[in-house]
Amino acid sequence: MINQVLVDQAKITEAELTEAAAADLQDGQVRLKLESFAITTNNVTYAATGFVIGYWKFFSSGVDGKGIVPVWGVARVSESRCEAVPEGARLYGFYPMAEELIIAPEQSTAAVYVDTSSHRADLPLVYNTYVTVRGGSAEEDYKRALLQPLLATSYLLFDWLMDNDWFGAEQIIVGSASSKTGLGLCKFLAEPDSRPYRIVGLTGQRNRDFVEATGACDQVLSYEEIDTLAQVPSVYVDMAGNAAVKKRLHTRLEEHLRHSAAVGTSHWDQFAPPAPDLPGPKPQFFFAPEQVRKRREDWGPGVIEAQITAGWKRISADAGEWLDVVVHEGLEAAVGVYRDIARGRSNPREGHVIRL
């Protein structure tokens, strides 16, 4: 038997630890035992958009109405029936919130494998890719799991905005700027020496001091201050998904809003589809794997991946100034951590890791 965490698909704040039968290993497969994984608001977004985007499809629970939320982490090969992957190898990638995962790996490069399991065949490559981890400390594993997927999205947002000439914006407004993806985007946006835009971070009043202290924004406003936004050509990058905030911002900027991008749902409980009468441009969903696909076509394989890796490592180099890693022992601890984050009880400075 193995333990796994199931989330109620109709009420995603509810989670429980359950047991399931361990599957037998088939030829060409490996069994991966999880060592550690991160839980962030990103995982809550996976649950909130599980049916719309398909995150519930990755790891079937076999239980009606209950799903397994994907996480990023590191696992060790405990059993192998695949010549390309020896027992003892450690792989970083996309895992279920559970004790183990069975994949059918196919070697892509010397240190990279792709899961060829039939139920994942139509899912984005980035989620089916597993990278060999050699050496390094447990702390490096934790930082990678916490920051790599989030800052990769931040970088792809930055690259997409640049690819579109910033949509002609004089200000780029980042909603939920206290989230790690939002903060990462602000930091990437601040890097160009000569930039035609100002960076405005929107956040809750209780997180305002935290965002200001990072120095990543030219201006930080609370959600209550949206009516003070400068009415100049703007782009809104929405990490929160808060329908009321979106309506107020669109109403404030109207024709000044050049593009409205929907990225995350950190305020998933206040999410609603855009109203038909929403002023300004219709919000468009940003799907990071699509920007990866485009850049692979533009530049060839490996280039955007190298840029993402350099980017997230660059931003995470000073993570100690704005991130406190909190390690929890055992899969059972994941239930409480997930519930707290899903219910909005998380501190933006904290990054939660489950060690098995």
CSV table of C-alpha atoms in Angstrom, one decimal:
chain,number,residue,atom,x,y,z
A,1,MET,CA,0.0,0.0,0.0
A,2,ILE,CA,1.1,3.6,-0.6
A,3,ASN,CA,-0.2,6.9,0.9
A,4,GLN,CA,-1.5,9.7,-1.2
A,5,VAL,CA,-3.3,13.0,-0.6
A,6,LEU,CA,-6.7,13.4,-2.2
A,7,VAL,CA,-8.4,16.7,-2.8
A,8,ASP,CA,-12.1,17.3,-3.1
A,9,GLN,CA,-12.6,18.4,-6.7
A,10,ALA,CA,-15.8,20.3,-5.8
A,11,LYS,CA,-14.3,22.0,-2.7
A,12,ILE,CA,-10.6,22.3,-3.2
A,13,THR,CA,-9.8,23.5,0.4
A,14,GLU,CA,-10.6,19.9,1.6
A,15,ALA,CA,-7.8,17.3,1.5
A,16,GLU,CA,-7.2,14.0,3.2
A,17,LEU,CA,-4.5,11.3,3.5
A,18,THR,CA,-5.6,8.0,2.0
A,19,GLU,CA,-4.1,4.6,1.1
A,20,ALA,CA,-4.0,3.0,-2.3
A,21,ALA,CA,-2.7,-0.3,-3.7
A,22,ALA,CA,0.8,-0.1,-5.1
A,23,ALA,CA,0.9,-1.0,-8.8
A,24,ASP,CA,3.1,-3.7,-10.2
A,25,LEU,CA,6.0,-2.6,-12.3
A,26,GLN,CA,5.9,-3.5,-16.0
A,27,ASP,CA,8.8,-3.8,-18.5
A,28,GLY,CA,10.1,-0.3,-19.5
A,29,GLN,CA,8.9,1.3,-16.3
A,30,VAL,CA,10.5,2.6,-13.1
A,31,ARG,CA,9.2,3.2,-9.6
A,32,LEU,CA,10.0,6.6,-8.1
A,33,LYS,CA,9.9,7.1,-4.4
A,34,LEU,CA,9.4,10.8,-3.5
A,35,GLU,CA,12.1,12.4,-1.3
A,36,SER,CA,10.7,15.9,-1.1
A,37,PHE,CA,8.3,18.3,-2.8
A,38,ALA,CA,7.1,21.9,-2.5
A,39,ILE,CA,3.5,23.1,-1.9
A,40,THR,CA,2.8,26.7,-3.1
A,41,THR,CA,-0.2,28.6,-4.3
A,42,ASN,CA,0.7,27.2,-7.7
A,43,ASN,CA,-0.5,23.8,-6.6
A,44,VAL,CA,-3.8,25.4,-5.5
A,45,THR,CA,-4.1,26.8,-9.0
A,46,TYR,CA,-3.6,23.3,-10.4
A,47,ALA,CA,-6.6,22.2,-8.3
A,48,ALA,CA,-8.7,25.3,-9.2
A,49,THR,CA,-8.1,24.8,-12.9
A,50,GLY,CA,-7.9,21.0,-12.8
A,51,PHE,CA,-10.8,20.4,-15.2
A,52,VAL,CA,-10.4,23.5,-17.4
A,53,ILE,CA,-6.7,22.9,-18.1
A,54,GLY,CA,-6.4,19.2,-17.3
A,55,TYR,CA,-4.3,19.0,-14.2
A,56,TRP,CA,-6.5,16.2,-12.8
A,57,LYS,CA,-5.5,14.0,-15.8
A,58,PHE,CA,-1.9,13.6,-14.8
A,59,PHE,CA,-2.3,11.3,-11.8
A,60,SER,CA,-5.7,9.5,-11.6
A,61,SER,CA,-7.0,8.9,-8.1
A,62,GLY,CA,-9.4,6.2,-9.1
A,63,VAL,CA,-11.9,7.9,-6.7
A,64,ASP,CA,-15.0,9.7,-7.9
A,65,GLY,CA,-14.9,13.4,-7.0
A,66,LYS,CA,-11.4,13.2,-5.6
A,67,GLY,CA,-8.2,14.2,-7.4
A,68,ILE,CA,-4.5,14.2,-6.8
A,69,VAL,CA,-2.8,17.6,-7.1
A,70,PRO,CA,0.5,17.6,-8.9
A,71,VAL,CA,3.6,18.9,-7.2
A,72,TRP,CA,7.2,19.6,-8.1
A,73,GLY,CA,9.9,17.7,-6.4
A,74,VAL,CA,12.7,15.1,-6.3
A,75,ALA,CA,12.3,11.3,-6.2
A,76,ARG,CA,14.7,8.3,-6.2
A,77,VAL,CA,14.3,5.3,-8.5
A,78,SER,CA,13.6,2.5,-6.1
A,79,GLU,CA,12.9,-0.2,-8.7
A,80,SER,CA,13.7,-0.2,-12.4
A,81,ARG,CA,12.7,-2.3,-15.4
A,82,CYS,CA,14.1,0.2,-17.8
A,83,GLU,CA,17.7,-0.1,-19.0
A,84,ALA,CA,18.1,3.7,-19.4
A,85,VAL,CA,17.4,4.5,-15.8
A,86,PRO,CA,19.3,2.7,-13.0
A,87,GLU,CA,18.0,2.1,-9.5
A,88,GLY,CA,19.2,4.9,-7.2
A,89,ALA,CA,19.0,7.6,-9.8
A,90,ARG,CA,17.3,10.8,-8.6
A,91,LEU,CA,14.9,12.7,-10.8
A,92,TYR,CA,13.4,16.2,-10.5
A,93,GLY,CA,10.0,16.8,-12.1
A,94,PHE,CA,6.2,16.7,-11.8
A,95,TYR,CA,4.8,14.2,-9.3
A,96,PRO,CA,1.6,13.4,-7.5
A,97,MET,CA,1.1,14.4,-3.9
A,98,ALA,CA,1.9,10.9,-2.9
A,99,GLU,CA,4.7,8.6,-1.8
A,100,GLU,CA,5.5,7.2,-5.3
A,101,LEU,CA,5.0,7.4,-9.0
A,102,ILE,CA,5.5,4.9,-11.8
A,103,ILE,CA,6.6,6.2,-15.2
A,104,ALA,CA,7.7,4.8,-18.5
A,105,PRO,CA,10.8,6.9,-19.2
A,106,GLU,CA,12.3,7.4,-22.6
A,107,GLN,CA,15.7,9.1,-22.7
A,108,SER,CA,15.7,12.5,-24.4
A,109,THR,CA,19.3,13.6,-23.6
A,110,ALA,CA,22.0,12.3,-21.4
A,111,ALA,CA,20.3,13.5,-18.2
A,112,VAL,CA,16.7,14.0,-19.3
A,113,TYR,CA,13.8,11.6,-19.6
A,114,VAL,CA,10.3,11.9,-20.9
A,115,ASP,CA,7.4,9.8,-19.4
A,116,THR,CA,5.8,8.0,-22.3
A,117,SER,CA,2.8,6.6,-20.3
A,118,SER,CA,-0.2,6.5,-22.6
A,119,HIS,CA,-2.4,8.7,-20.3
A,120,ARG,CA,0.1,11.5,-20.4
A,121,ALA,CA,0.7,11.4,-24.2
A,122,ASP,CA,-1.4,14.5,-25.0
A,123,LEU,CA,-0.2,16.6,-22.1
A,124,PRO,CA,2.4,19.4,-22.4
A,125,LEU,CA,6.0,18.1,-22.7
A,126,VAL,CA,7.3,20.4,-19.9
A,127,TYR,CA,5.1,18.4,-17.4
A,128,ASN,CA,6.2,15.0,-18.7
A,129,THR,CA,10.0,15.7,-18.5
A,130,TYR,CA,12.2,14.4,-15.6
A,131,VAL,CA,15.8,15.7,-15.1
A,132,THR,CA,18.6,13.8,-13.4
A,133,VAL,CA,19.8,15.4,-10.1
A,134,ARG,CA,23.4,14.7,-9.4
A,135,GLY,CA,24.9,15.7,-6.1
A,136,GLY,CA,23.8,18.9,-4.4
A,137,SER,CA,22.3,19.4,-1.0
A,138,ALA,CA,18.8,18.8,0.3
A,139,GLU,CA,18.5,22.6,0.5
A,140,GLU,CA,19.2,22.9,-3.2
A,141,ASP,CA,16.4,20.3,-3.8
A,142,TYR,CA,14.0,22.4,-1.8
A,143,LYS,CA,14.9,25.7,-3.5
A,144,ARG,CA,14.6,24.0,-7.0
A,145,ALA,CA,11.1,22.6,-6.1
A,146,LEU,CA,9.9,25.8,-4.6
A,147,LEU,CA,11.2,28.3,-7.2
A,148,GLN,CA,12.1,26.7,-10.5
A,149,PRO,CA,8.5,26.1,-11.7
A,150,LEU,CA,7.3,29.4,-10.5
A,151,LEU,CA,10.2,31.5,-11.7
A,152,ALA,CA,10.1,29.6,-15.0
A,153,THR,CA,6.6,30.9,-15.5
A,154,SER,CA,7.8,34.4,-14.5
A,155,TYR,CA,10.5,34.3,-17.1
A,156,LEU,CA,8.1,33.0,-19.8
A,157,LEU,CA,5.7,35.9,-19.0
A,158,PHE,CA,8.6,38.3,-19.3
A,159,ASP,CA,9.7,36.8,-22.6
A,160,TRP,CA,6.2,36.9,-23.9
A,161,LEU,CA,5.7,40.5,-23.0
A,162,MET,CA,9.1,41.3,-24.6
A,163,ASP,CA,8.1,39.3,-27.7
A,164,ASN,CA,5.0,41.5,-28.0
A,165,ASP,CA,6.9,44.8,-27.5
A,166,TRP,CA,5.2,45.2,-24.1
A,167,PHE,CA,2.0,45.8,-26.0
A,168,GLY,CA,3.1,49.4,-26.2
A,169,ALA,CA,2.5,49.8,-22.4
A,170,GLU,CA,4.0,52.6,-20.2
A,171,GLN,CA,3.1,50.6,-17.1
A,172,ILE,CA,2.9,46.9,-16.5
A,173,ILE,CA,0.7,46.0,-13.5
A,174,VAL,CA,1.3,42.7,-11.8
A,175,GLY,CA,-1.6,41.4,-9.7
A,176,SER,CA,-0.8,39.4,-6.6
A,177,ALA,CA,2.8,40.7,-6.6
A,178,SER,CA,3.5,39.0,-3.3
A,179,SER,CA,3.2,35.6,-4.9
A,180,LYS,CA,6.5,34.0,-6.0
A,181,THR,CA,5.4,34.0,-9.7
A,182,GLY,CA,4.3,37.7,-9.4
A,183,LEU,CA,7.4,38.7,-7.6
A,184,GLY,CA,9.6,36.8,-10.1
A,185,LEU,CA,7.9,38.7,-13.0
A,186,CYS,CA,8.5,42.0,-11.3
A,187,LYS,CA,12.2,41.2,-10.8
A,188,PHE,CA,12.6,40.1,-14.5
A,189,LEU,CA,10.8,43.2,-15.7
A,190,ALA,CA,13.2,45.3,-13.6
A,191,GLU,CA,16.3,43.9,-15.2
A,192,PRO,CA,16.5,45.8,-18.6
A,193,ASP,CA,18.6,48.9,-18.2
A,194,SER,CA,16.4,50.9,-20.5
A,195,ARG,CA,12.8,50.0,-20.3
A,196,PRO,CA,9.8,51.9,-21.6
A,197,TYR,CA,7.5,50.9,-18.7
A,198,ARG,CA,7.0,51.3,-15.0
A,199,ILE,CA,6.4,48.2,-12.8
A,200,VAL,CA,3.3,48.5,-10.6
A,201,GLY,CA,2.8,45.7,-8.0
A,202,LEU,CA,-0.7,45.1,-6.7
A,203,THR,CA,-1.1,43.2,-3.5
A,204,GLY,CA,-3.2,42.9,-0.3
A,205,GLN,CA,-2.6,45.5,2.4
A,206,ARG,CA,-1.0,43.0,4.7
A,207,ASN,CA,1.6,42.0,2.1
A,208,ARG,CA,2.4,45.6,1.0
A,209,ASP,CA,5.5,46.0,3.1
A,210,PHE,CA,6.9,42.7,2.0
A,211,VAL,CA,6.5,43.6,-1.7
A,212,GLU,CA,8.0,47.1,-1.2
A,213,ALA,CA,11.0,45.6,0.7
A,214,THR,CA,11.9,43.4,-2.3
A,215,GLY,CA,12.6,46.6,-4.4
A,216,ALA,CA,11.3,44.9,-7.5
A,217,CYS,CA,8.5,47.5,-8.3
A,218,ASP,CA,8.5,51.1,-9.1
A,219,GLN,CA,5.2,51.5,-7.3
A,220,VAL,CA,3.3,49.2,-4.9
A,221,LEU,CA,-0.5,49.6,-4.4
A,222,SER,CA,-3.0,47.7,-2.3
A,223,TYR,CA,-6.1,46.5,-4.0
A,224,GLU,CA,-8.0,49.3,-2.3
A,225,GLU,CA,-5.9,51.8,-4.2
A,226,ILE,CA,-6.7,50.6,-7.8
A,227,ASP,CA,-8.6,53.9,-8.4
A,228,THR,CA,-5.3,55.8,-8.1
A,229,LEU,CA,-3.6,53.9,-11.0
A,230,ALA,CA,-2.2,56.2,-13.7
A,231,GLN,CA,-4.4,56.2,-16.7
A,232,VAL,CA,-1.7,55.6,-19.3
A,233,PRO,CA,-1.2,52.7,-21.8
A,234,SER,CA,-1.0,49.6,-19.6
A,235,VAL,CA,-0.8,45.8,-19.4
A,236,TYR,CA,-2.4,43.9,-16.6
A,237,VAL,CA,-0.9,40.5,-15.6
A,238,ASP,CA,-3.3,38.9,-13.2
A,239,MET,CA,-1.9,36.3,-10.9
A,240,ALA,CA,-4.9,36.4,-8.5
A,241,GLY,CA,-8.0,35.7,-10.6
A,242,ASN,CA,-10.0,38.0,-8.3
A,243,ALA,CA,-13.1,39.0,-10.4
A,244,ALA,CA,-13.9,42.1,-8.3
A,245,VAL,CA,-10.3,43.4,-8.6
A,246,LYS,CA,-10.3,42.7,-12.3
A,247,LYS,CA,-13.5,44.6,-12.8
A,248,ARG,CA,-12.3,47.6,-10.8
A,249,LEU,CA,-8.9,47.7,-12.7
A,250,HIS,CA,-10.6,47.4,-16.1
A,251,THR,CA,-13.1,50.1,-15.2
A,252,ARG,CA,-10.3,52.4,-14.0
A,253,LEU,CA,-8.1,52.0,-17.2
A,254,GLU,CA,-10.7,51.2,-19.9
A,255,GLU,CA,-9.2,52.2,-23.3
A,256,HIS,CA,-5.8,52.7,-21.7
A,257,LEU,CA,-5.6,48.9,-21.1
A,258,ARG,CA,-3.7,47.4,-24.0
A,259,HIS,CA,-3.8,43.8,-22.8
A,260,SER,CA,-5.2,41.8,-19.8
A,261,ALA,CA,-3.5,38.5,-19.1
A,262,ALA,CA,-4.9,35.8,-16.8
A,263,VAL,CA,-2.1,33.7,-15.3
A,264,GLY,CA,-3.0,32.3,-11.9
A,265,THR,CA,-5.8,32.0,-9.4
A,266,SER,CA,-4.2,32.7,-6.1
A,267,HIS,CA,-7.6,34.3,-5.2
A,268,TRP,CA,-9.3,31.2,-6.6
A,269,ASP,CA,-12.3,31.6,-4.2
A,270,GLN,CA,-13.0,35.0,-5.7
A,271,PHE,CA,-12.6,33.8,-9.3
A,272,ALA,CA,-15.4,34.2,-11.9
A,273,PRO,CA,-15.5,34.3,-15.7
A,274,PRO,CA,-15.1,37.9,-17.0
A,275,ALA,CA,-18.4,39.7,-17.3
A,276,PRO,CA,-19.6,40.4,-20.9
A,277,ASP,CA,-19.7,44.1,-20.1
A,278,LEU,CA,-16.1,44.2,-18.7
A,279,PRO,CA,-14.5,47.5,-19.9
A,280,GLY,CA,-11.3,47.3,-22.0
A,281,PRO,CA,-9.9,44.2,-23.7
A,282,LYS,CA,-11.2,40.7,-23.0
A,283,PRO,CA,-8.8,38.9,-20.6
A,284,GLN,CA,-6.7,36.2,-22.3
A,285,PHE,CA,-5.3,33.2,-20.5
A,286,PHE,CA,-1.5,32.9,-20.6
A,287,PHE,CA,-0.4,29.2,-20.8
A,288,ALA,CA,3.4,29.0,-20.2
A,289,PRO,CA,3.9,25.8,-22.2
A,290,GLU,CA,2.6,27.5,-25.3
A,291,GLN,CA,5.3,30.2,-25.1
A,292,VAL,CA,7.9,27.4,-24.8
A,293,ARG,CA,6.5,25.8,-27.9
A,294,LYS,CA,6.7,29.1,-29.8
A,295,ARG,CA,10.2,29.8,-28.8
A,296,ARG,CA,11.3,26.3,-29.7
A,297,GLU,CA,9.9,27.0,-33.2
A,298,ASP,CA,11.6,30.4,-33.3
A,299,TRP,CA,15.0,29.4,-32.0
A,300,GLY,CA,15.2,25.6,-32.1
A,301,PRO,CA,15.2,23.2,-29.1
A,302,GLY,CA,17.2,23.9,-26.0
A,303,VAL,CA,17.5,27.7,-26.3
A,304,ILE,CA,14.5,28.8,-24.3
A,305,GLU,CA,15.1,26.1,-21.8
A,306,ALA,CA,18.7,27.4,-21.2
A,307,GLN,CA,17.3,30.9,-20.8
A,308,ILE,CA,14.7,29.8,-18.3
A,309,THR,CA,17.4,27.9,-16.3
A,310,ALA,CA,19.7,30.9,-16.2
A,311,GLY,CA,16.8,33.2,-15.4
A,312,TRP,CA,15.4,31.4,-12.4
A,313,LYS,CA,18.9,30.7,-11.0
A,314,ARG,CA,19.7,34.4,-11.3
A,315,ILE,CA,16.6,35.5,-9.5
A,316,SER,CA,16.8,32.8,-6.9
A,317,ALA,CA,20.4,33.8,-6.0
A,318,ASP,CA,19.1,36.4,-3.5
A,319,ALA,CA,16.1,34.3,-2.4
A,320,GLY,CA,17.4,34.3,1.2
A,321,GLU,CA,16.4,38.0,1.4
A,322,TRP,CA,12.7,37.2,0.6
A,323,LEU,CA,12.2,33.5,1.2
A,324,ASP,CA,12.1,31.4,4.4
A,325,VAL,CA,12.1,27.7,3.6
A,326,VAL,CA,9.9,25.7,6.0
A,327,VAL,CA,10.4,21.9,6.0
A,328,HIS,CA,7.6,19.6,7.2
A,329,GLU,CA,8.2,15.9,7.9
A,330,GLY,CA,6.0,13.2,6.3
A,331,LEU,CA,3.2,13.1,3.8
A,332,GLU,CA,0.5,13.6,6.4
A,333,ALA,CA,1.9,17.1,7.0
A,334,ALA,CA,1.1,17.9,3.4
A,335,VAL,CA,-2.6,17.8,4.2
A,336,GLY,CA,-2.5,20.7,6.6
A,337,VAL,CA,0.0,22.7,4.6
A,338,TYR,CA,-2.1,22.4,1.5
A,339,ARG,CA,-5.3,23.3,3.4
A,340,ASP,CA,-3.7,26.4,4.9
A,341,ILE,CA,-2.4,27.7,1.5
A,342,ALA,CA,-5.8,26.9,-0.2
A,343,ARG,CA,-7.6,28.9,2.5
A,344,GLY,CA,-5.3,31.9,2.1
A,345,ARG,CA,-3.4,31.4,5.4
A,346,SER,CA,0.1,31.5,3.9
A,347,ASN,CA,2.9,34.0,4.6
A,348,PRO,CA,4.4,35.3,1.4
A,349,ARG,CA,7.9,34.9,2.9
A,350,GLU,CA,7.5,31.2,3.5
A,351,GLY,CA,8.1,28.4,1.1
A,352,HIS,CA,6.8,25.0,2.3
A,353,VAL,CA,8.5,21.7,1.6
A,354,ILE,CA,7.4,18.2,2.5
A,355,ARG,CA,10.2,15.8,3.2
A,356,LEU,CA,9.3,12.1,3.0
